[in-house]
Amino acid sequence: MDTHIVKAFGTEAPTEDLKPLSIERREVTALDVEIDILYCGVCHSDLHTARNEWRGTIYPNVPGHEIVGRISKIGTGVTKFKVGDLAAVGCMVDSCRECEQCKKGSEQYCEKGNVQTYNGYEKYLNKQTFGGYSERIVVDEDFVLRVPDNLNLAATAPLLCAGVTTWSPLKHWNVGPGMKVGIVGIGGLGHMGVKLAKAMGAHVVVITTSPSKVDDAQRLGADEVILSTSEEQMKANANTLHFVLDCVSAQHDVNAYLSLLKVDGTLALVGAPEHPLPIAAFSLIPTRRNFAGSTIGSIAETQEMLDFCGVHNIVSDIELIKMQDINTAYDRLLKGDVKYRFVIDMVSLKN
Ligand code: NAP
Ligand code: ZN
Ligand code: ZN
């Protein structure tokens, strides 16, 4: 298989900083497109993976799964895109396409495991996949998304993970008018959850540990805010919500958030902390509450969400950074010091 070398940023060990690396990309095969990456969002999953917090990271690791750019090359069989088109790639770049989940268009739940954009398995080169902290990426056209042309491109990048990861559960649990929905953890995912749930017509309640985000909540679209560090505010809001989306990246007491749910309410976890989260039996039993999880979203859902954002003029609130600033950005992410998503301007990688 023909390959070429591209510039990237990644890490060679859990405790090492990210630094410039050279990686191999395959040349486009018949159904591939090659994308010149313009912007890449910085997801907390990038940090969890770079530092091997979920175990199983293969090094060197090049993170990045909120990718937008312009198509620079297409394979001979490509029909959905042409050279020069804007295009985007999210958290997965392939799946088995044969299992029950793939056949019904839920590739994210592929029974053989979807192929993740980074730290996945690159079947053509028989090694790990490398993500969007790089100049270019080569992806099968079926896993490439179209980008609405009316949105700020840099601020669109985070929709590819933070957007769809909140969109998919909000849709799955039928969030809309008449529903009171809590969003916990107002980082990259959470702030998109607030914007999307509001645009879907729900009554949105922001639940945050950060006093500085209380003032921002209304601007993001929240109808109410709960400061979760206030026992009084948490008690006053017990048994009031139909659905809670938990977007927290670190250890936290899920029971406190379950207590906000009404009878039959569901808390869906999308946040993926390193260690298990204990659940008390009596957080669930007396009120028949549900505790659930959800991973990213399908390709069809991702396109649906992008088109919805185009119509409703929804993008992420971003802070644009240079590739060389990624290690500082990770430190700030850990402190919750970003409003609300870092996005890397990939031009900086050419320096
Ligand atoms: P992020 O921007 O760092 O946001 C995380 C937020 O969690 C913080 O802004 C903070 O919000 C809250 N938080 C942090 N520490 C906390 C603590 N100890 N107790 C309570 N709240 C705390 O991260 P992100 O990129 O949105 O990702 C969030 C999580 O989702 C990560 O674990 C990531 O790996 C995971 N994720 C999962 C999927 C999936 O498919 N399921 C996809 C993408 C990401 P406040 O300041 O408002 O309290
Ligand atoms: Zn992500
Ligand atoms: Zn499959």
PDB file of N, CA and C in Angstrom, residues 6-23 46 50-51 59-63 130-135 322-328 330 344 346 348-349 351:
ATOM      1  N   VAL A   6       3.006  12.647   6.954  1.00  0.00           N
ATOM      2  CA  VAL A   6       2.448  13.964   7.262  1.00  0.00           C
ATOM      3  C   VAL A   6       2.897  14.402   8.659  1.00  0.00           C
ATOM      4  N   LYS A   7       2.875  15.723   8.870  1.00  0.00           N
ATOM      5  CA  LYS A   7       3.221  16.280  10.184  1.00  0.00           C
ATOM      6  C   LYS A   7       2.060  16.083  11.138  1.00  0.00           C
ATOM      7  N   ALA A   8       2.391  15.808  12.393  1.00  0.00           N
ATOM      8  CA  ALA A   8       1.347  15.625  13.403  1.00  0.00           C
ATOM      9  C   ALA A   8       1.879  16.042  14.761  1.00  0.00           C
ATOM     10  N   PHE A   9       0.987  16.035  15.758  1.00  0.00           N
ATOM     11  CA  PHE A   9       1.367  16.256  17.155  1.00  0.00           C
ATOM     12  C   PHE A   9       0.813  15.098  17.952  1.00  0.00           C
ATOM     13  N   GLY A  10       1.650  14.514  18.785  1.00  0.00           N
ATOM     14  CA  GLY A  10       1.161  13.379  19.560  1.00  0.00           C
ATOM     15  C   GLY A  10       2.106  13.081  20.702  1.00  0.00           C
ATOM     16  N   THR A  11       1.862  11.935  21.336  1.00  0.00           N
ATOM     17  CA  THR A  11       2.674  11.599  22.504  1.00  0.00           C
ATOM     18  C   THR A  11       3.156  10.152  22.426  1.00  0.00           C
ATOM     19  N   GLU A  12       4.300   9.900  23.041  1.00  0.00           N
ATOM     20  CA  GLU A  12       4.894   8.563  22.984  1.00  0.00           C
ATOM     21  C   GLU A  12       4.762   7.795  24.288  1.00  0.00           C
ATOM     22  N   ALA A  13       4.221   8.436  25.325  1.00  0.00           N
ATOM     23  CA  ALA A  13       4.035   7.765  26.621  1.00  0.00           C
ATOM     24  C   ALA A  13       3.027   8.557  27.454  1.00  0.00           C
ATOM     25  N   PRO A  14       2.346   7.867  28.404  1.00  0.00           N
ATOM     26  CA  PRO A  14       1.271   8.512  29.176  1.00  0.00           C
ATOM     27  C   PRO A  14       1.703   9.770  29.921  1.00  0.00           C
ATOM     28  N   THR A  15       2.961   9.801  30.348  1.00  0.00           N
ATOM     29  CA  THR A  15       3.405  10.921  31.175  1.00  0.00           C
ATOM     30  C   THR A  15       4.170  11.971  30.377  1.00  0.00           C
ATOM     31  N   GLU A  16       4.237  11.776  29.058  1.00  0.00           N
ATOM     32  CA  GLU A  16       4.998  12.741  28.245  1.00  0.00           C
ATOM     33  C   GLU A  16       4.081  13.786  27.635  1.00  0.00           C
ATOM     34  N   ASP A  17       4.638  14.967  27.411  1.00  0.00           N
ATOM     35  CA  ASP A  17       3.902  16.012  26.700  1.00  0.00           C
ATOM     36  C   ASP A  17       3.686  15.602  25.249  1.00  0.00           C
ATOM     37  N   LEU A  18       2.732  16.264  24.611  1.00  0.00           N
ATOM     38  CA  LEU A  18       2.583  16.087  23.163  1.00  0.00           C
ATOM     39  C   LEU A  18       3.668  16.904  22.466  1.00  0.00           C
ATOM     40  N   LYS A  19       4.153  16.380  21.332  1.00  0.00           N
ATOM     41  CA  LYS A  19       5.256  17.033  20.607  1.00  0.00           C
ATOM     42  C   LYS A  19       5.115  16.716  19.117  1.00  0.00           C
ATOM     43  N   PRO A  20       5.897  17.390  18.283  1.00  0.00           N
ATOM     44  CA  PRO A  20       5.797  17.112  16.845  1.00  0.00           C
ATOM     45  C   PRO A  20       6.196  15.672  16.527  1.00  0.00           C
ATOM     46  N   LEU A  21       5.423  15.029  15.673  1.00  0.00           N
ATOM     47  CA  LEU A  21       5.707  13.664  15.227  1.00  0.00           C
ATOM     48  C   LEU A  21       5.476  13.598  13.728  1.00  0.00           C
ATOM     49  N   SER A  22       6.081  12.621  13.074  1.00  0.00           N
ATOM     50  CA  SER A  22       5.749  12.351  11.674  1.00  0.00           C
ATOM     51  C   SER A  22       4.972  11.057  11.639  1.00  0.00           C
ATOM     52  N   ILE A  23       3.853  11.032  10.905  1.00  0.00           N
ATOM     53  CA  ILE A  23       3.060   9.796  10.820  1.00  0.00           C
ATOM     54  C   ILE A  23       2.810   9.435   9.367  1.00  0.00           C
ATOM     55  N   ASP A  46      -9.451  13.152  24.265  1.00  0.00           N
ATOM     56  CA  ASP A  46      -8.079  13.222  23.733  1.00  0.00           C
ATOM     57  C   ASP A  46      -7.095  13.126  24.901  1.00  0.00           C
ATOM     58  N   ALA A  50      -4.485  10.220  25.591  1.00  0.00           N
ATOM     59  CA  ALA A  50      -3.056  10.535  25.547  1.00  0.00           C
ATOM     60  C   ALA A  50      -2.370  10.081  26.837  1.00  0.00           C
ATOM     61  N   ARG A  51      -3.102  10.202  27.956  1.00  0.00           N
ATOM     62  CA  ARG A  51      -2.515   9.849  29.267  1.00  0.00           C
ATOM     63  C   ARG A  51      -2.873   8.433  29.697  1.00  0.00           C
ATOM     64  N   TYR A  59       0.887   3.606  21.664  1.00  0.00           N
ATOM     65  CA  TYR A  59       1.793   4.743  21.404  1.00  0.00           C
ATOM     66  C   TYR A  59       2.668   4.449  20.196  1.00  0.00           C
ATOM     67  N   PRO A  60       3.048   5.478  19.435  1.00  0.00           N
ATOM     68  CA  PRO A  60       2.670   6.871  19.632  1.00  0.00           C
ATOM     69  C   PRO A  60       1.173   7.081  19.392  1.00  0.00           C
ATOM     70  N   ASN A  61       0.624   8.065  20.094  1.00  0.00           N
ATOM     71  CA  ASN A  61      -0.794   8.373  19.977  1.00  0.00           C
ATOM     72  C   ASN A  61      -0.959   9.797  19.445  1.00  0.00           C
ATOM     73  N   VAL A  62      -1.753   9.925  18.396  1.00  0.00           N
ATOM     74  CA  VAL A  62      -2.084  11.244  17.848  1.00  0.00           C
ATOM     75  C   VAL A  62      -3.585  11.446  18.026  1.00  0.00           C
ATOM     76  N   PRO A  63      -4.010  12.271  19.009  1.00  0.00           N
ATOM     77  CA  PRO A  63      -5.444  12.457  19.266  1.00  0.00           C
ATOM     78  C   PRO A  63      -6.113  13.365  18.218  1.00  0.00           C
ATOM     79  N   PHE A 130      -4.476   7.286  13.454  1.00  0.00           N
ATOM     80  CA  PHE A 130      -3.992   8.559  14.003  1.00  0.00           C
ATOM     81  C   PHE A 130      -5.034   9.642  13.739  1.00  0.00           C
ATOM     82  N   GLY A 131      -5.242  10.509  14.756  1.00  0.00           N
ATOM     83  CA  GLY A 131      -6.332  11.485  14.687  1.00  0.00           C
ATOM     84  C   GLY A 131      -5.987  12.803  14.027  1.00  0.00           C
ATOM     85  N   GLY A 132      -6.771  13.799  14.390  1.00  0.00           N
ATOM     86  CA  GLY A 132      -6.801  15.063  13.662  1.00  0.00           C
ATOM     87  C   GLY A 132      -5.763  16.099  14.040  1.00  0.00           C
ATOM     88  N   TYR A 133      -4.916  15.813  15.044  1.00  0.00           N
ATOM     89  CA  TYR A 133      -3.830  16.760  15.334  1.00  0.00           C
ATOM     90  C   TYR A 133      -2.755  16.519  14.266  1.00  0.00           C
ATOM     91  N   SER A 134      -3.132  16.730  13.013  1.00  0.00           N
ATOM     92  CA  SER A 134      -2.224  16.416  11.903  1.00  0.00           C
ATOM     93  C   SER A 134      -2.626  17.231  10.679  1.00  0.00           C
ATOM     94  N   GLU A 135      -1.747  17.236   9.690  1.00  0.00           N
ATOM     95  CA  GLU A 135      -2.007  18.054   8.495  1.00  0.00           C
ATOM     96  C   GLU A 135      -3.160  17.522   7.658  1.00  0.00           C
ATOM     97  N   LYS A 322      -2.983  27.547  19.083  1.00  0.00           N
ATOM     98  CA  LYS A 322      -1.982  26.993  18.167  1.00  0.00           C
ATOM     99  C   LYS A 322      -1.694  25.557  18.577  1.00  0.00           C
ATOM    100  N   MET A 323      -1.275  24.738  17.631  1.00  0.00           N
ATOM    101  CA  MET A 323      -0.936  23.343  17.932  1.00  0.00           C
ATOM    102  C   MET A 323       0.107  23.272  19.043  1.00  0.00           C
ATOM    103  N   GLN A 324       1.047  24.224  19.026  1.00  0.00           N
ATOM    104  CA  GLN A 324       2.146  24.221  20.000  1.00  0.00           C
ATOM    105  C   GLN A 324       1.658  24.499  21.425  1.00  0.00           C
ATOM    106  N   ASP A 325       0.417  24.988  21.575  1.00  0.00           N
ATOM    107  CA  ASP A 325      -0.122  25.303  22.909  1.00  0.00           C
ATOM    108  C   ASP A 325      -0.932  24.156  23.503  1.00  0.00           C
ATOM    109  N   ILE A 326      -0.879  22.986  22.903  1.00  0.00           N
ATOM    110  CA  ILE A 326      -1.768  21.899  23.305  1.00  0.00           C
ATOM    111  C   ILE A 326      -1.534  21.434  24.748  1.00  0.00           C
ATOM    112  N   ASN A 327      -0.281  21.416  25.195  1.00  0.00           N
ATOM    113  CA  ASN A 327      -0.037  20.900  26.554  1.00  0.00           C
ATOM    114  C   ASN A 327      -0.606  21.845  27.619  1.00  0.00           C
ATOM    115  N   THR A 328      -0.491  23.146  27.383  1.00  0.00           N
ATOM    116  CA  THR A 328      -1.108  24.130  28.290  1.00  0.00           C
ATOM    117  C   THR A 328      -2.625  23.977  28.235  1.00  0.00           C
ATOM    118  N   TYR A 330      -4.325  21.264  27.683  1.00  0.00           N
ATOM    119  CA  TYR A 330      -4.706  20.085  28.481  1.00  0.00           C
ATOM    120  C   TYR A 330      -4.723  20.427  29.970  1.00  0.00           C
ATOM    121  N   ILE A 344      -7.927  23.830  17.669  1.00  0.00           N
ATOM    122  CA  ILE A 344      -6.587  24.082  17.150  1.00  0.00           C
ATOM    123  C   ILE A 344      -6.675  24.613  15.722  1.00  0.00           C
ATOM    124  N   MET A 346      -5.053  24.651  12.559  1.00  0.00           N
ATOM    125  CA  MET A 346      -4.043  23.718  12.043  1.00  0.00           C
ATOM    126  C   MET A 346      -2.977  24.379  11.184  1.00  0.00           C
ATOM    127  N   SER A 348      -1.057  26.406  12.238  1.00  0.00           N
ATOM    128  CA  SER A 348       0.098  26.497  13.144  1.00  0.00           C
ATOM    129  C   SER A 348       1.010  25.279  13.040  1.00  0.00           C
ATOM    130  N   LEU A 349       0.463  24.153  12.586  1.00  0.00           N
ATOM    131  CA  LEU A 349       1.279  22.932  12.476  1.00  0.00           C
ATOM    132  C   LEU A 349       2.293  23.051  11.334  1.00  0.00           C
ATOM    133  N   ASN A 351       4.086  25.589  10.812  1.00  0.00           N
ATOM    134  CA  ASN A 351       5.236  26.430  11.219  1.00  0.00           C
ATOM    135  C   ASN A 351       6.459  25.591  11.609  1.00  0.00           C
TER     136      ASN A 351
END
